[in-house]
PDB file of C-alpha atoms in Angstrom:
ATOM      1  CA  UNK A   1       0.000   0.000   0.000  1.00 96.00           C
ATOM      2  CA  UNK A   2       1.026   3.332  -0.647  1.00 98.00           C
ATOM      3  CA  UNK A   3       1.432   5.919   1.913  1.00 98.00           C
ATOM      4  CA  UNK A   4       0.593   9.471   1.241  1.00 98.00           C
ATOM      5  CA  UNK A   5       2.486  11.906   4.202  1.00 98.00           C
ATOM      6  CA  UNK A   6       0.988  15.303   3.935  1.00 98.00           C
ATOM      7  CA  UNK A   7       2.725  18.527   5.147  1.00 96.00           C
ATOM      8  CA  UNK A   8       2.351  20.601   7.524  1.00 97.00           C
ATOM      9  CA  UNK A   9      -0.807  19.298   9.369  1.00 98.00           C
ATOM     10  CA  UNK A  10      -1.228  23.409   9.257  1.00 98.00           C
ATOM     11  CA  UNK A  11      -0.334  26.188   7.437  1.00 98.00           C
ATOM     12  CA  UNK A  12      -1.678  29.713   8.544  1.00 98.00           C
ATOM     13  CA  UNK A  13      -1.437  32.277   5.921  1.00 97.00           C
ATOM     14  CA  UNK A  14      -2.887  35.256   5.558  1.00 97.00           C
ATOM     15  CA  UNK A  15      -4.889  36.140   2.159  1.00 97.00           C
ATOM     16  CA  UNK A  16      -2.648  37.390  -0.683  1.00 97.00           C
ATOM     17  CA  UNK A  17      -0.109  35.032   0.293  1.00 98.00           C
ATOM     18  CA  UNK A  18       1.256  32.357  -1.207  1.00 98.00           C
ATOM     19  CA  UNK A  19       0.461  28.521   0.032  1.00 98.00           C
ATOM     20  CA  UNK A  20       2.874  25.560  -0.523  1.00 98.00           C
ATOM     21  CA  UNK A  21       1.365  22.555   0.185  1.00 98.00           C
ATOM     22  CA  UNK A  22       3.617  19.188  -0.216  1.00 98.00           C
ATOM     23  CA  UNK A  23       2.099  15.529  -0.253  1.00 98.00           C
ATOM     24  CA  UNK A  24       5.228  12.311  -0.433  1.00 98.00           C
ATOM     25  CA  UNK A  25       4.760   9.049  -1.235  1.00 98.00           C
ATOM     26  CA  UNK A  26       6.108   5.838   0.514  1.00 98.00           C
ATOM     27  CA  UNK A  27       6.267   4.746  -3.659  1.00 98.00           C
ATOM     28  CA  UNK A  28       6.569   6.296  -6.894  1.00 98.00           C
ATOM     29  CA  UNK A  29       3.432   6.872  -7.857  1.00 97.00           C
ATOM     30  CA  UNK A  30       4.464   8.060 -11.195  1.00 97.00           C
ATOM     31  CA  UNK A  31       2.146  11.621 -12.292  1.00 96.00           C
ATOM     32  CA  UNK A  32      -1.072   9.742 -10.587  1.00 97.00           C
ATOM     33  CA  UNK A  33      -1.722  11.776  -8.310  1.00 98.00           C
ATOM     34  CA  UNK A  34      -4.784  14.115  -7.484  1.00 98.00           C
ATOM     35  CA  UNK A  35      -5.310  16.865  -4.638  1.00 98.00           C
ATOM     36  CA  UNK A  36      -8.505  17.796  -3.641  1.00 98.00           C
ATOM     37  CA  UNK A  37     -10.038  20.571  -1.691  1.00 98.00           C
ATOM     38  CA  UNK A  38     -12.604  20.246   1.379  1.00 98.00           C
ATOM     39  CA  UNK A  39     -14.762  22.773   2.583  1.00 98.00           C
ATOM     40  CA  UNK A  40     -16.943  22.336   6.024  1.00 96.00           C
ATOM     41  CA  UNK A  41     -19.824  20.592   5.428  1.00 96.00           C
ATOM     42  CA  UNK A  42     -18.932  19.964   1.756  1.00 98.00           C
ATOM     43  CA  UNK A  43     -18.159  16.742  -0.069  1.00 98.00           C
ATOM     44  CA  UNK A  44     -14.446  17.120  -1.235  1.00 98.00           C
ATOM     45  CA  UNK A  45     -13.675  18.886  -5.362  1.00 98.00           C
ATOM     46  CA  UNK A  46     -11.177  18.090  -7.283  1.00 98.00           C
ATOM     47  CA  UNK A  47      -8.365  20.348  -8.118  1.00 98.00           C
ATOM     48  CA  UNK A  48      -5.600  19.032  -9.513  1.00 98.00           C
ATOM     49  CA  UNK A  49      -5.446  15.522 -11.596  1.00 98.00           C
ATOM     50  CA  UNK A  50      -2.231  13.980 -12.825  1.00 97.00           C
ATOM     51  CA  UNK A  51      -0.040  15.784 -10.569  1.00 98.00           C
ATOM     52  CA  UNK A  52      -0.500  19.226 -12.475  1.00 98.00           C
ATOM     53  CA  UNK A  53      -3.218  19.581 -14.607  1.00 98.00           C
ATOM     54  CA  UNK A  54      -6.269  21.738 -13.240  1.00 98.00           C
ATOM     55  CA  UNK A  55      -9.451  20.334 -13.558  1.00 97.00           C
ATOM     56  CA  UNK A  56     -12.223  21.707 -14.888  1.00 96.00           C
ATOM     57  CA  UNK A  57     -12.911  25.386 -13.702  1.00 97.00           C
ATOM     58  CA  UNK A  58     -10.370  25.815 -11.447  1.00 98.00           C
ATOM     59  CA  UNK A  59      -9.064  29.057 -11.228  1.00 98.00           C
ATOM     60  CA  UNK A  60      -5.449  29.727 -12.287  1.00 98.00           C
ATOM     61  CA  UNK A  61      -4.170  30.357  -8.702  1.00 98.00           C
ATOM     62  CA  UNK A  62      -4.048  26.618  -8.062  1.00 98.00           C
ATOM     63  CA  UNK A  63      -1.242  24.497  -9.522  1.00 98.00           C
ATOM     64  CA  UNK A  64       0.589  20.762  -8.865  1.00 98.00           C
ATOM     65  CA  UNK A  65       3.763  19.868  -9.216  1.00 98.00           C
ATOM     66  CA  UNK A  66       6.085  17.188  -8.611  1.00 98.00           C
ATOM     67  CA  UNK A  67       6.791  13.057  -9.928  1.00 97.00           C
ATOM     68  CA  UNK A  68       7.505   9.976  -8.448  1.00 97.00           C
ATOM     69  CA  UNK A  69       7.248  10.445  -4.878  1.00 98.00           C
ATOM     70  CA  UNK A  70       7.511  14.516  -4.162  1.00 98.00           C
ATOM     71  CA  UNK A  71       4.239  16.437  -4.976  1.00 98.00           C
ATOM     72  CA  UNK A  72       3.874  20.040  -4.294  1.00 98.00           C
ATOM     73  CA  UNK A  73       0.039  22.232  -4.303  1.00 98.00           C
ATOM     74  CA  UNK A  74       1.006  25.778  -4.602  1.00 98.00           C
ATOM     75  CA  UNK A  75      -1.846  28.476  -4.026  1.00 98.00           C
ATOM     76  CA  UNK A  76       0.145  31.561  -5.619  1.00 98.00           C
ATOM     77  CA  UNK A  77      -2.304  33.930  -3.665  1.00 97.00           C
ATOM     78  CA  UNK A  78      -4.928  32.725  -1.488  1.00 98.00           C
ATOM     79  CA  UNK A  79      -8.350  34.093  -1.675  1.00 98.00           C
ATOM     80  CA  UNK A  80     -10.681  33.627   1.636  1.00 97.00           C
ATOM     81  CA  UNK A  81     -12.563  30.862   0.014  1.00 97.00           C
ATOM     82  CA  UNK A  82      -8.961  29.006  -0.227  1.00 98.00           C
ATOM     83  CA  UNK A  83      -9.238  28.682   3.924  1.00 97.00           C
ATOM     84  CA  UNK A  84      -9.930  24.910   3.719  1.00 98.00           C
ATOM     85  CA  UNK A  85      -8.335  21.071   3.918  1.00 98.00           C
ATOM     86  CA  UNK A  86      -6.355  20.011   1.251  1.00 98.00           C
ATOM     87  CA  UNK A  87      -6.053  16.140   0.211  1.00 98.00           C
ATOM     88  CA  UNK A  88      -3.927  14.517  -1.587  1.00 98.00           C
ATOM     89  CA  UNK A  89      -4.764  11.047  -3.559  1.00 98.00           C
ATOM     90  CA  UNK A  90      -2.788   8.420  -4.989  1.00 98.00           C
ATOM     91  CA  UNK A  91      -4.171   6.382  -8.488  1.00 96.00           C
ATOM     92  CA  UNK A  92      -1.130   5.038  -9.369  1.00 96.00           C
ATOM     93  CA  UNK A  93      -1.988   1.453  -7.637  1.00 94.00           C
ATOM     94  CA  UNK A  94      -5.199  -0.069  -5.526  1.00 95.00           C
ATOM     95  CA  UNK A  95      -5.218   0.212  -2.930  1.00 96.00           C
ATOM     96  CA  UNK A  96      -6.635   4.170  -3.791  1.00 97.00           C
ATOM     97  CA  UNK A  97      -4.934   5.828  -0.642  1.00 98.00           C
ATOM     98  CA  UNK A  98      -5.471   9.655   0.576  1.00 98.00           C
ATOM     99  CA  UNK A  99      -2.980  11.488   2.326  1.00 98.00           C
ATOM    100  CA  UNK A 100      -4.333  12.802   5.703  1.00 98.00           C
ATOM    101  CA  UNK A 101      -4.796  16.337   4.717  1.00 98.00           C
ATOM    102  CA  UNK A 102      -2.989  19.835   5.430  1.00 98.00           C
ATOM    103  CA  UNK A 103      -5.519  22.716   6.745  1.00 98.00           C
ATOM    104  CA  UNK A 104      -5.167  25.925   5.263  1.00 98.00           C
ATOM    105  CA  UNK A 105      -6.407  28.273   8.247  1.00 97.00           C
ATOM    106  CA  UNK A 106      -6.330  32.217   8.427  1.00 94.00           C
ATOM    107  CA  UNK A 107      -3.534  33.815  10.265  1.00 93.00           C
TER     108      UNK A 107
ATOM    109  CA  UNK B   1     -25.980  19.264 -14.383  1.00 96.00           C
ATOM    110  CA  UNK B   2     -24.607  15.743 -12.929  1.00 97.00           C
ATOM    111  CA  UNK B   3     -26.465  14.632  -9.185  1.00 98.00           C
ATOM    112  CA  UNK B   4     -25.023  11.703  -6.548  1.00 98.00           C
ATOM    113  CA  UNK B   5     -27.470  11.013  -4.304  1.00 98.00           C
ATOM    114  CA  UNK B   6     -26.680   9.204  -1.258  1.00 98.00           C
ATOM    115  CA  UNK B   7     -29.382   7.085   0.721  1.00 98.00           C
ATOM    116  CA  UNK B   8     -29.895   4.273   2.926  1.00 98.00           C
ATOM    117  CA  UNK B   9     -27.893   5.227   5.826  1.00 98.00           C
ATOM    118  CA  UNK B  10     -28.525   5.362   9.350  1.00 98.00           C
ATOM    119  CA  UNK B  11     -27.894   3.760  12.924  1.00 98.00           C
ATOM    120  CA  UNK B  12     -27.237   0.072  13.015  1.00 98.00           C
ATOM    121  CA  UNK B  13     -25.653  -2.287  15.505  1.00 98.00           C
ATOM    122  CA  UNK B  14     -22.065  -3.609  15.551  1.00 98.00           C
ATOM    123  CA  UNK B  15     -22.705  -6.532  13.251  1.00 98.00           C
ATOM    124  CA  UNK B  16     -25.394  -5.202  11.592  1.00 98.00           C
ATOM    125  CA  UNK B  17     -25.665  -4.704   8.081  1.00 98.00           C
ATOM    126  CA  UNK B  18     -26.880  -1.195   5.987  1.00 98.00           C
ATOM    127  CA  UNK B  19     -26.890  -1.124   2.092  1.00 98.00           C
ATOM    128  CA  UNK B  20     -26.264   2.293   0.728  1.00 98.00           C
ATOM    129  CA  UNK B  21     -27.888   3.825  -2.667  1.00 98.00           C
ATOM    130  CA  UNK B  22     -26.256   6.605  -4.834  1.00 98.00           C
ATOM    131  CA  UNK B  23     -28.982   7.341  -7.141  1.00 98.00           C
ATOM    132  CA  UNK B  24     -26.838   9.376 -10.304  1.00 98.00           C
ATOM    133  CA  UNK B  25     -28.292  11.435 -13.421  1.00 98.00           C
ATOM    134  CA  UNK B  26     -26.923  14.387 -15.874  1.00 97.00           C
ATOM    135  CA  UNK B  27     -24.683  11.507 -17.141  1.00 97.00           C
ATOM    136  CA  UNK B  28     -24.413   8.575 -18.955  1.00 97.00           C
ATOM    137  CA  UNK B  29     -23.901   6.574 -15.940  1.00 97.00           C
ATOM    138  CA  UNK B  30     -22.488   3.457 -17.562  1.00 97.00           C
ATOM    139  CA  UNK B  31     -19.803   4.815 -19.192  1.00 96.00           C
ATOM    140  CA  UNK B  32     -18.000   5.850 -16.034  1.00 97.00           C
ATOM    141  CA  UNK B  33     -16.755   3.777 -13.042  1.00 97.00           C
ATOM    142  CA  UNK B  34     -17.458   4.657  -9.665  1.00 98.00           C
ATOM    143  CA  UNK B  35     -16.254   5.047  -6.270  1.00 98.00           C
ATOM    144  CA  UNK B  36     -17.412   4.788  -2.390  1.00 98.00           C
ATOM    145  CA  UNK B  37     -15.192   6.955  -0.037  1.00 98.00           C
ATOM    146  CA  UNK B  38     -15.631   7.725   3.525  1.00 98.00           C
ATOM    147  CA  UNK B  39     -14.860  10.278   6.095  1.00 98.00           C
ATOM    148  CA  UNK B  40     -14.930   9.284  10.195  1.00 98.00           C
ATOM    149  CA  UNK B  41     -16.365  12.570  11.989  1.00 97.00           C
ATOM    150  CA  UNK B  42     -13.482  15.049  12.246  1.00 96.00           C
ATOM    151  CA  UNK B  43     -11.007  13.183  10.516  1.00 98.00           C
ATOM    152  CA  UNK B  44      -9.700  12.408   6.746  1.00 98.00           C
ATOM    153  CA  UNK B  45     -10.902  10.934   4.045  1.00 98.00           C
ATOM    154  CA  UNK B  46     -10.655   7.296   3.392  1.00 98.00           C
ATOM    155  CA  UNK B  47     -11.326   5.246  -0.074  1.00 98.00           C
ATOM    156  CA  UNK B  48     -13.548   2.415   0.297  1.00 98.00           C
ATOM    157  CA  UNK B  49     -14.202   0.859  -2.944  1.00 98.00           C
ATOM    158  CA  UNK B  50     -13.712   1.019  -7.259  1.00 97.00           C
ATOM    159  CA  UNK B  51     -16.388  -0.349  -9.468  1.00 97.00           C
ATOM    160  CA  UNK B  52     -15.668  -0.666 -13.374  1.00 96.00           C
ATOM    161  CA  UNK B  53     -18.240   0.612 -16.410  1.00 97.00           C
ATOM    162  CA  UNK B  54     -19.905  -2.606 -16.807  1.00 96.00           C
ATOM    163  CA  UNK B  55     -19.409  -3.972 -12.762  1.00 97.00           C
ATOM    164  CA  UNK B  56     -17.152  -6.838 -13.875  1.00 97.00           C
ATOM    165  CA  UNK B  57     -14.327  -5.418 -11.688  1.00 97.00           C
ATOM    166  CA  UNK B  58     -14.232  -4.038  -8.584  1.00 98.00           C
ATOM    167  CA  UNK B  59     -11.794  -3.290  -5.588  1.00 97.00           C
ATOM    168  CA  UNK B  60     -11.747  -2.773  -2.045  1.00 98.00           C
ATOM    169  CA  UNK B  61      -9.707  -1.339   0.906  1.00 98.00           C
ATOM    170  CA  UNK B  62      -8.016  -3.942   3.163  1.00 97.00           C
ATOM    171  CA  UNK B  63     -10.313  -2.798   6.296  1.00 98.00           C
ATOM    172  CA  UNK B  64     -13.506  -3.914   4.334  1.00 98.00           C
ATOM    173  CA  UNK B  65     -12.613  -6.469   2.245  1.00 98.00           C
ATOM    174  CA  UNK B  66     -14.581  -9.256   2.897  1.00 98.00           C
ATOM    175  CA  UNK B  67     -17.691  -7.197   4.466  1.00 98.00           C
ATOM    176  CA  UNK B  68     -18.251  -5.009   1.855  1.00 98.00           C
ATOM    177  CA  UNK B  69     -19.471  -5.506  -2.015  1.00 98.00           C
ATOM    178  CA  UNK B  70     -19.520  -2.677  -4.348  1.00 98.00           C
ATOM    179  CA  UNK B  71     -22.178  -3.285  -7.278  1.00 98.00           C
ATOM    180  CA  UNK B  72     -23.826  -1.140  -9.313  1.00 98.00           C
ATOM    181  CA  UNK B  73     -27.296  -1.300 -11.687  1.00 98.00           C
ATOM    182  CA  UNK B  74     -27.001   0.480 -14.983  1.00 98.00           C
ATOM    183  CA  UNK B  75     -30.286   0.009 -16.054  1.00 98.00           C
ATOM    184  CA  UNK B  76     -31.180   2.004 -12.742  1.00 98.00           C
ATOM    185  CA  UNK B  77     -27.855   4.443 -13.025  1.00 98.00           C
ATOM    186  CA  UNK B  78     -27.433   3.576  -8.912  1.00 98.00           C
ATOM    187  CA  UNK B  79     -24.882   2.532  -7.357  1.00 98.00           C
ATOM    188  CA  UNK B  80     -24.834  -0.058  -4.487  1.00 98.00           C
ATOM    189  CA  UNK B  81     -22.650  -0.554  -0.969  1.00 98.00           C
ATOM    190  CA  UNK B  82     -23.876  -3.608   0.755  1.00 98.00           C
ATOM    191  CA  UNK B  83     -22.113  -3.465   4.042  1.00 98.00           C
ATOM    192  CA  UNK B  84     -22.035  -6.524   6.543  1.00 98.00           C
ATOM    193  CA  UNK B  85     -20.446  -6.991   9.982  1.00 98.00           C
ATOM    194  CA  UNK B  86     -20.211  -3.521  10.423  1.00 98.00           C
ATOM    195  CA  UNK B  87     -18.217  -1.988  13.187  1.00 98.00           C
ATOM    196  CA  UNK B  88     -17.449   0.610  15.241  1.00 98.00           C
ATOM    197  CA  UNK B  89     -14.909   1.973  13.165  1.00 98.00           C
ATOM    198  CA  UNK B  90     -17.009   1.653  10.370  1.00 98.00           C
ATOM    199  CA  UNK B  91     -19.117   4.969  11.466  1.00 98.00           C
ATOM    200  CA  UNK B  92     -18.396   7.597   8.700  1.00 98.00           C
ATOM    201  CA  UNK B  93     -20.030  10.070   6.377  1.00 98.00           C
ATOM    202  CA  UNK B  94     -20.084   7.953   3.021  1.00 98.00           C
ATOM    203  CA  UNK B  95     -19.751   9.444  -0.204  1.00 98.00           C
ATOM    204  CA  UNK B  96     -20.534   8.282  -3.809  1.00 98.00           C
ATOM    205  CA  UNK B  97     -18.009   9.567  -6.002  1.00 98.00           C
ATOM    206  CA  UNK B  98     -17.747   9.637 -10.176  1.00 97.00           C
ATOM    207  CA  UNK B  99     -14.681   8.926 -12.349  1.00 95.00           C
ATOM    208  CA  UNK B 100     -13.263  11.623 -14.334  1.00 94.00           C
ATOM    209  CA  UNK B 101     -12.516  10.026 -17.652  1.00 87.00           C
ATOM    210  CA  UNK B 102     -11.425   6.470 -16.840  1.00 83.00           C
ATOM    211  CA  UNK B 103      -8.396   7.763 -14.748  1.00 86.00           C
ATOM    212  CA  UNK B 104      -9.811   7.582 -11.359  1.00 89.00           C
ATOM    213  CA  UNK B 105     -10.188  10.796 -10.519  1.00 96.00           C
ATOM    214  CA  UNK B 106     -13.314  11.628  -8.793  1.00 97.00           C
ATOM    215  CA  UNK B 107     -14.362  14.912 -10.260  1.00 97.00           C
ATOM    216  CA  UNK B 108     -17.963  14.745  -9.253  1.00 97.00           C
ATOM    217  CA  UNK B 109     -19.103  13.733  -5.687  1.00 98.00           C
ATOM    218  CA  UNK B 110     -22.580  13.390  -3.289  1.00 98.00           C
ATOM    219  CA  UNK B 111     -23.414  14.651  -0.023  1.00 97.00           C
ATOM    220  CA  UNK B 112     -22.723  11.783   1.669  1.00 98.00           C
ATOM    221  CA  UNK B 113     -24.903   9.649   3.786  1.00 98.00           C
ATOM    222  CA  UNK B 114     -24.388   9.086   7.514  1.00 98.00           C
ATOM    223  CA  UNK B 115     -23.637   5.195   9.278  1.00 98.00           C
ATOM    224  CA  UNK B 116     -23.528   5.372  12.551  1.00 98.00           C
ATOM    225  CA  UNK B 117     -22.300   1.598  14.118  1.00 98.00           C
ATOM    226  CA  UNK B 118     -23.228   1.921  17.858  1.00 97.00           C
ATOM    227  CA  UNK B 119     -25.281  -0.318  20.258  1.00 96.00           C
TER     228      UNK B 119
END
């Protein structure tokens, strides 16, 4: 099984600043990798499929990077509706595994 | 406009059983695999199961294998979670969740429906 370690549990940011969000693997997982966003009381959306292509209307501000076993989220400037949990998922291999998430909270 | 709808869950015993229905539309449902994922209150989310197009193949997480089965009814567009010997730890919000374009990715997902495993 592969195991996803997200970092930091927390990052606290203030809007307009930039957010760099990093998910490893325990495996290369190739490019199959996913990160999705989770808002309170909302089911999860996808962001970012393939390790860096945006899925559909996602804004611009949002972009993956990263192969193999280092994967990086970067939000170049957060918005306030970018305060939220960010999850990372692995398709290279079932078991599907998620990373345990990094919350994006307002300084 | 594509809809998941969750049903079917609720409070059950340990040992119990619960089958779960994600009712789907806006799409051609049986061109797309599917996915069950779960989320324990307050903590992260957790895959569950993978269903192919056509329901001939399907996959499971180690902590349900054997308990759960994943099927699906194209004729209905639903898809199915038939959950036995549940446990404790098997209390979770449960989502339905749509594939992408045959990559996995889960670009469309329910609300979730609530199992709560307590006596």
């Amino acid at each position: 099984e592969v195991v996803l370690t997200q970092s930091p549990a927390t990052l606290s940011l203030s809007p307009g600043e930039r957010a760099t969000l990093s998910c490893r693997a325990s495996q290369s997982v190739r490019n199959y990798l996913a990160w999705y966003q989770q808002k309170p009381g909302q089911a999860p959306r996808l962001l970012i499929y393939d390790a860096s292509n945006r899925a559909t209307g996602i804004p611009a501000r949002f972009s993956g990077s990263g192969s193999g076993t280092d994967f990086t989220l970067t939000i170049s400037s957060l918005e306030p509706e970018d305060f939220a949990v960010y999850y990372c998922q692995q398709r290279s291999s079932w078991p599907v595994t998620f990373g345990g998430g990094t919350k994006v909270e307002i300084k | 406009e594509v809809q998941l709808l969750e049903s079917g869950g609720g409070l059950v015993q340990p040992g119990g059983s619960l089958r779960l229905s994600c009712a789907a539309s806006g799409f051609t449902f049986s061109s797309y695999a599917m996915s069950w994922v779960r989320q324990a209150p307050g903590k992260g989310l957790e895959w569950v199961s993978d269903i192919s197009r056509s329901g001939s193949n399907t996959y499971y997480a180690d902590s349900v294998k054997g308990r759960f089965t994943i099927s699906r009814d194209n004729s209905k567009n639903t898809l199915y979670l038939q959950m036995n010997s549940l446990r404790a730890e098997d209390t979770a919000l449960y989502y339905c969740a749509k594939d992408r374009k045959r990559d996995g990715y889960n670009d469309e997902w329910g609300q979730g429906t609530l199992v709560t495993v307590s006596s």
